[in-house]
Each structure stands twice: as C-alpha cells, then as structure tokens.
GROMACS .gro file of C-alpha atoms in nm:
model
  201
    1MET     CA    1   3.254   0.901   1.899
    2GLU     CA    2   2.910   0.980   1.754
    3LEU     CA    3   2.832   0.868   1.380
    4PRO     CA    4   2.706   1.088   1.133
    5GLU     CA    5   2.299   1.009   1.114
    6GLU     CA    6   2.349   0.840   0.791
    7LEU     CA    7   2.593   0.596   0.928
    8ILE     CA    8   2.405   0.486   1.268
    9GLY     CA    9   2.214   0.211   1.094
   10ILE     CA   10   2.500   0.041   0.960
   11GLU     CA   11   2.688   0.027   1.286
   12GLU     CA   12   2.389  -0.125   1.434
   13GLU     CA   13   2.379  -0.403   1.143
   14LEU     CA   14   2.735  -0.489   1.261
   15ASP     CA   15   2.603  -0.540   1.631
   16ILE     CA   16   2.955  -0.383   1.741
   17ASP     CA   17   2.957  -0.458   2.109
   18GLU     CA   18   3.304  -0.341   2.282
   19GLU     CA   19   3.203  -0.419   2.644
   20ALA     CA   20   3.167  -0.787   2.551
   21GLU     CA   21   3.319  -1.011   2.810
   22PRO     CA   22   3.598  -1.273   2.715
   23ASP     CA   23   3.488  -1.630   2.621
   24VAL     CA   24   3.551  -1.799   2.982
   25SER     CA   25   3.629  -2.134   2.780
   26LEU     CA   26   3.965  -1.944   2.644
   27GLY     CA   27   4.298  -2.001   2.840
   28GLU     CA   28   4.404  -1.765   3.098
   29THR     CA   29   4.665  -1.596   2.879
   30GLU     CA   30   4.410  -1.574   2.551
   31ALA     CA   31   4.148  -1.447   2.778
   32GLU     CA   32   4.379  -1.170   2.906
   33GLU     CA   33   4.462  -1.112   2.560
   34LEU     CA   34   4.112  -1.051   2.440
   35LEU     CA   35   4.027  -0.857   2.691
   36GLN     CA   36   4.299  -0.609   2.659
   37GLU     CA   37   4.203  -0.599   2.296
   38GLU     CA   38   3.876  -0.494   2.386
   39GLU     CA   39   3.982  -0.245   2.633
   40GLU     CA   40   4.199  -0.069   2.378
   41GLU     CA   41   4.127   0.254   2.188
   42ARG     CA   42   3.932   0.201   1.900
   43GLU     CA   43   3.869   0.407   1.548
   44GLN     CA   44   3.594   0.351   1.315
   45PHE     CA   45   3.619   0.286   1.011
   46VAL     CA   46   3.363   0.234   0.671
   47HIS     CA   47   3.445  -0.020   0.482
   48PHE     CA   48   3.339  -0.068   0.119
   49SER     CA   49   3.381  -0.319  -0.185
   50LEU     CA   50   3.501  -0.267  -0.552
   51GLY     CA   51   3.429  -0.562  -0.671
   52GLU     CA   52   3.667  -0.840  -0.504
   53GLU     CA   53   3.882  -0.580  -0.337
   54ARG     CA   54   3.776  -0.427   0.007
   55TYR     CA   55   3.862  -0.077   0.091
   56ALA     CA   56   3.818   0.140   0.418
   57LEU     CA   57   3.733   0.509   0.505
   58HIS     CA   58   3.821   0.659   0.849
   59VAL     CA   59   3.447   0.749   0.943
   60ASN     CA   60   3.554   1.122   1.028
   61ALA     CA   61   3.617   1.133   0.646
   62VAL     CA   62   3.255   1.029   0.559
   63ARG     CA   63   2.944   1.264   0.528
   64ARG     CA   64   2.658   1.045   0.427
   65LEU     CA   65   2.591   0.767   0.218
   66VAL     CA   66   2.345   0.791  -0.048
   67ASP     CA   67   2.237   0.621  -0.391
   68VAL     CA   68   2.407   0.738  -0.691
   69GLY     CA   69   2.146   0.877  -0.887
   70GLU     CA   70   2.134   1.050  -1.206
   71ARG     CA   71   2.505   1.213  -1.341
   72THR     CA   72   2.578   1.483  -1.576
   73ARG     CA   73   2.903   1.440  -1.752
   74VAL     CA   74   3.165   1.750  -1.719
   75PRO     CA   75   3.394   1.866  -2.001
   76ARG     CA   76   3.725   1.871  -1.966
   77THR     CA   77   3.726   1.690  -1.608
   78SER     CA   78   3.959   1.391  -1.517
   79ASP     CA   79   3.872   1.080  -1.639
   80ALA     CA   80   3.826   0.969  -1.246
   81ILE     CA   81   3.522   1.219  -1.227
   82ASP     CA   82   3.206   1.031  -1.353
   83GLY     CA   83   2.999   1.334  -1.372
   84ILE     CA   84   2.821   1.569  -1.090
   85THR     CA   85   2.483   1.513  -0.907
   86ASP     CA   86   2.242   1.722  -0.715
   87LEU     CA   87   2.251   1.602  -0.334
   88ARG     CA   88   1.967   1.811  -0.170
   89GLY     CA   89   2.058   2.129  -0.364
   90GLU     CA   90   2.406   2.071  -0.325
   91ILE     CA   91   2.638   1.981  -0.658
   92THR     CA   92   2.828   1.681  -0.567
   93ALA     CA   93   3.131   1.566  -0.809
   94VAL     CA   94   3.097   1.163  -0.846
   95ILE     CA   95   3.427   0.999  -0.864
   96ASP     CA   96   3.497   0.650  -0.973
   97PRO     CA   97   3.754   0.480  -0.754
   98ARG     CA   98   3.833   0.220  -1.008
   99VAL     CA   99   3.998   0.437  -1.263
  100LEU     CA  100   4.206   0.584  -0.947
  101PHE     CA  101   4.304   0.232  -0.835
  102ALA     CA  102   4.326   0.084  -1.204
  103LEU     CA  103   4.041  -0.139  -1.138
  104PRO     CA  104   3.833  -0.320  -1.395
  105GLU     CA  105   3.452  -0.209  -1.449
  106SER     CA  106   3.205  -0.319  -1.215
  107ASP     CA  107   2.984  -0.580  -1.260
  108LYS     CA  108   2.713  -0.425  -1.095
  109SER     CA  109   2.451  -0.157  -1.233
  110VAL     CA  110   2.508   0.181  -1.133
  111ASP     CA  111   2.155   0.179  -1.025
  112THR     CA  112   2.245  -0.046  -0.726
  113GLN     CA  113   2.562   0.118  -0.648
  114GLU     CA  114   2.608   0.335  -0.358
  115LEU     CA  115   2.794   0.726  -0.278
  116ILE     CA  116   2.980   0.778  -0.018
  117VAL     CA  117   3.008   1.174   0.026
  118PHE     CA  118   3.331   1.304   0.174
  119ALA     CA  119   3.330   1.551   0.430
  120THR     CA  120   3.552   1.811   0.278
  121SER     CA  121   3.632   2.137   0.435
  122PRO     CA  122   3.466   2.443   0.332
  123GLY     CA  123   3.570   2.592  -0.042
  124GLN     CA  124   3.680   2.219  -0.128
  125GLY     CA  125   3.347   2.166  -0.289
  126ASN     CA  126   3.142   1.859  -0.248
  127ALA     CA  127   3.244   1.502  -0.380
  128GLY     CA  128   3.218   1.132  -0.300
  129ILE     CA  129   3.335   0.810  -0.431
  130ARG     CA  130   3.107   0.559  -0.627
  131VAL     CA  131   3.133   0.209  -0.468
  132ASP     CA  132   2.981  -0.162  -0.531
  133VAL     CA  133   2.899  -0.217  -0.182
  134VAL     CA  134   2.896  -0.059   0.156
  135ASP     CA  135   2.975  -0.317   0.389
  136GLY     CA  136   2.932  -0.136   0.750
  137VAL     CA  137   3.130   0.050   1.002
  138GLU     CA  138   3.381  -0.153   1.214
  139ALA     CA  139   3.561  -0.020   1.539
  140ILE     CA  140   3.923  -0.136   1.486
  141PRO     CA  141   4.166  -0.139   1.748
  142VAL     CA  142   4.430   0.128   1.721
  143SER     CA  143   4.702  -0.138   1.725
  144GLN     CA  144   4.563  -0.291   1.418
  145VAL     CA  145   4.579   0.034   1.188
  146ILE     CA  146   4.879   0.041   1.048
  147LEU     CA  147   5.049   0.374   0.928
  148GLU     CA  148   5.427   0.251   0.893
  149PRO     CA  149   5.629  -0.085   0.782
  150GLU     CA  150   5.788  -0.058   1.138
  151ASP     CA  151   5.439  -0.165   1.296
  152VAL     CA  152   5.468  -0.487   1.194
  153ASP     CA  153   5.680  -0.775   1.237
  154ALA     CA  154   5.599  -0.978   0.942
  155ASP     CA  155   5.478  -0.883   0.581
  156ARG     CA  156   5.700  -0.568   0.638
  157ASP     CA  157   5.798  -0.573   0.230
  158ALA     CA  158   5.447  -0.598   0.126
  159VAL     CA  159   5.311  -0.355   0.386
  160ALA     CA  160   5.544  -0.089   0.284
  161GLU     CA  161   5.467  -0.153  -0.091
  162ARG     CA  162   5.119  -0.089  -0.014
  163LEU     CA  163   5.166   0.219   0.201
  164ALA     CA  164   5.365   0.365  -0.040
  165GLU     CA  165   5.092   0.368  -0.303
  166PRO     CA  166   4.965   0.764  -0.327
  167LEU     CA  167   4.616   0.713  -0.249
  168VAL     CA  168   4.689   0.497   0.044
  169ALA     CA  169   4.693   0.644   0.418
  170GLY     CA  170   4.750   0.328   0.629
  171LEU     CA  171   4.639  -0.021   0.658
  172ILE     CA  172   4.372  -0.223   0.872
  173ARG     CA  173   4.496  -0.560   0.978
  174ALA     CA  174   4.310  -0.833   1.038
  175GLN     CA  175   4.420  -1.214   1.130
  176ASP     CA  176   4.334  -1.443   0.836
  177GLY     CA  177   4.325  -1.772   1.017
  178ASP     CA  178   4.651  -1.979   0.995
  179ALA     CA  179   4.690  -1.769   0.680
  180GLY     CA  180   4.852  -1.487   0.845
  181PHE     CA  181   4.704  -1.141   0.795
  182THR     CA  182   4.485  -0.942   0.560
  183TYR     CA  183   4.552  -0.609   0.468
  184THR     CA  184   4.297  -0.359   0.388
  185PRO     CA  185   4.368  -0.028   0.236
  186VAL     CA  186   4.216   0.303   0.390
  187VAL     CA  187   4.196   0.546   0.147
  188ASP     CA  188   4.335   0.884   0.176
  189VAL     CA  189   4.077   1.122   0.080
  190GLU     CA  190   4.272   1.460  -0.002
  191ALA     CA  191   4.509   1.248  -0.244
  192VAL     CA  192   4.173   1.091  -0.398
  193LEU     CA  193   4.053   1.460  -0.451
  194ASP     CA  194   4.384   1.587  -0.566
  195VAL     CA  195   4.413   1.336  -0.836
  196ALA     CA  196   4.049   1.326  -0.939
  197ARG     CA  197   4.050   1.694  -0.971
  198ALA     CA  198   4.325   1.702  -1.236
  199VAL     CA  199   4.204   1.876  -1.556
  200THR     CA  200   4.186   1.662  -1.882
  201VAL     CA  201   4.367   1.896  -2.166
   0.00000   0.00000   0.00000
C-alpha cells in the first residue's frame, strides 16, 4: 500500500522491513512462527500519543500531518471543536480528542503539537485531531488487529469493554514482555466526526 506523501518520512524513520529473515539463533519452532508472522498480511496504522495514552488511526483515514497553527473559535460548536484553521486554502475543523476521551489537558504547548488531518469524504468537510506527538507509522499483522472479543483467548472481558467504547473501532494487540499484552485503541473517525460536530445549544 502506498502512503500519502506526508507520511512517507515517518515510515522510513521506523525502518519497517517486512522482508527481514528470522533470527537463526531462535529455535526451529520460534523461527517458523516468526517467519509466518512476517509473511502474514499487514495493515498500516498511524500511532499518536495524548500524554501517556497511545492511540492509532488506520493509514487510509489520514490525509496529511501538519503543525496545528492558529485557530479561530466558532460559536455554538461542540466543546470538542477547538476551532477552525486554514490549510492551503481549505477551512479545517480542529478537534481536541482529549474532550472526547475525557483526558486531562495536555502539558505540551499547542505550538509543539501536531494536527492529523482526516481523509474525509466529499461533502463531509475537512477536519483533523490535535495530538501531542505523532509516533509514526507501523505495519501490523492482521491477526493482531482485534475487532471482536472472540478474536482473543485472554483478556476477553477487558477487550470487550474497550471495544464497546463508542469512539473505538478496534484494538491493536502487542506482546508486553512476560506481563501479557497491551491493546492500543484504533480511533473510529466517523464516530469522532459525529460526536465532534454535535452543536452546543
């Protein structure tokens, strides 16, 4: 899959190498499992952070990455709308995801934050979310993208609870040493847009 031009540099920083050979020092079974994982179909996600919390967006949902820049507040909009900004002549709504995810205010200055602009459909208008840090792009094996609680053997109750959150489209599972697994929420862009655009009366 080709990435948007604005994301190519991030992928290179992560040095994603899908053709790497398994470590010959591994046992035969471990090497086979590693090779199978490397050969598995992958999907790419943009990872970002809000303070200590990490989230992801499917790369197809991302149009570009830019600095936040100046914003103009619009009356009678949702508290989640931080304002609007002009990006290359396009008026773009800036969404503060901390409001949607009930997170505390960021310790970072807005001047150092980044705006992830969504790849919205025609007629939806332009919008993006203001994040602390864009961590990069990662190619994830499809078996590690959890869409249903039945997709996991362990942590099923916790996974079901996270998947039931209205702004979460899925979870990315990663091994966390001997401690088990971590689960990174994949943000549901359509749900975020619906909630953020609710008019405050």
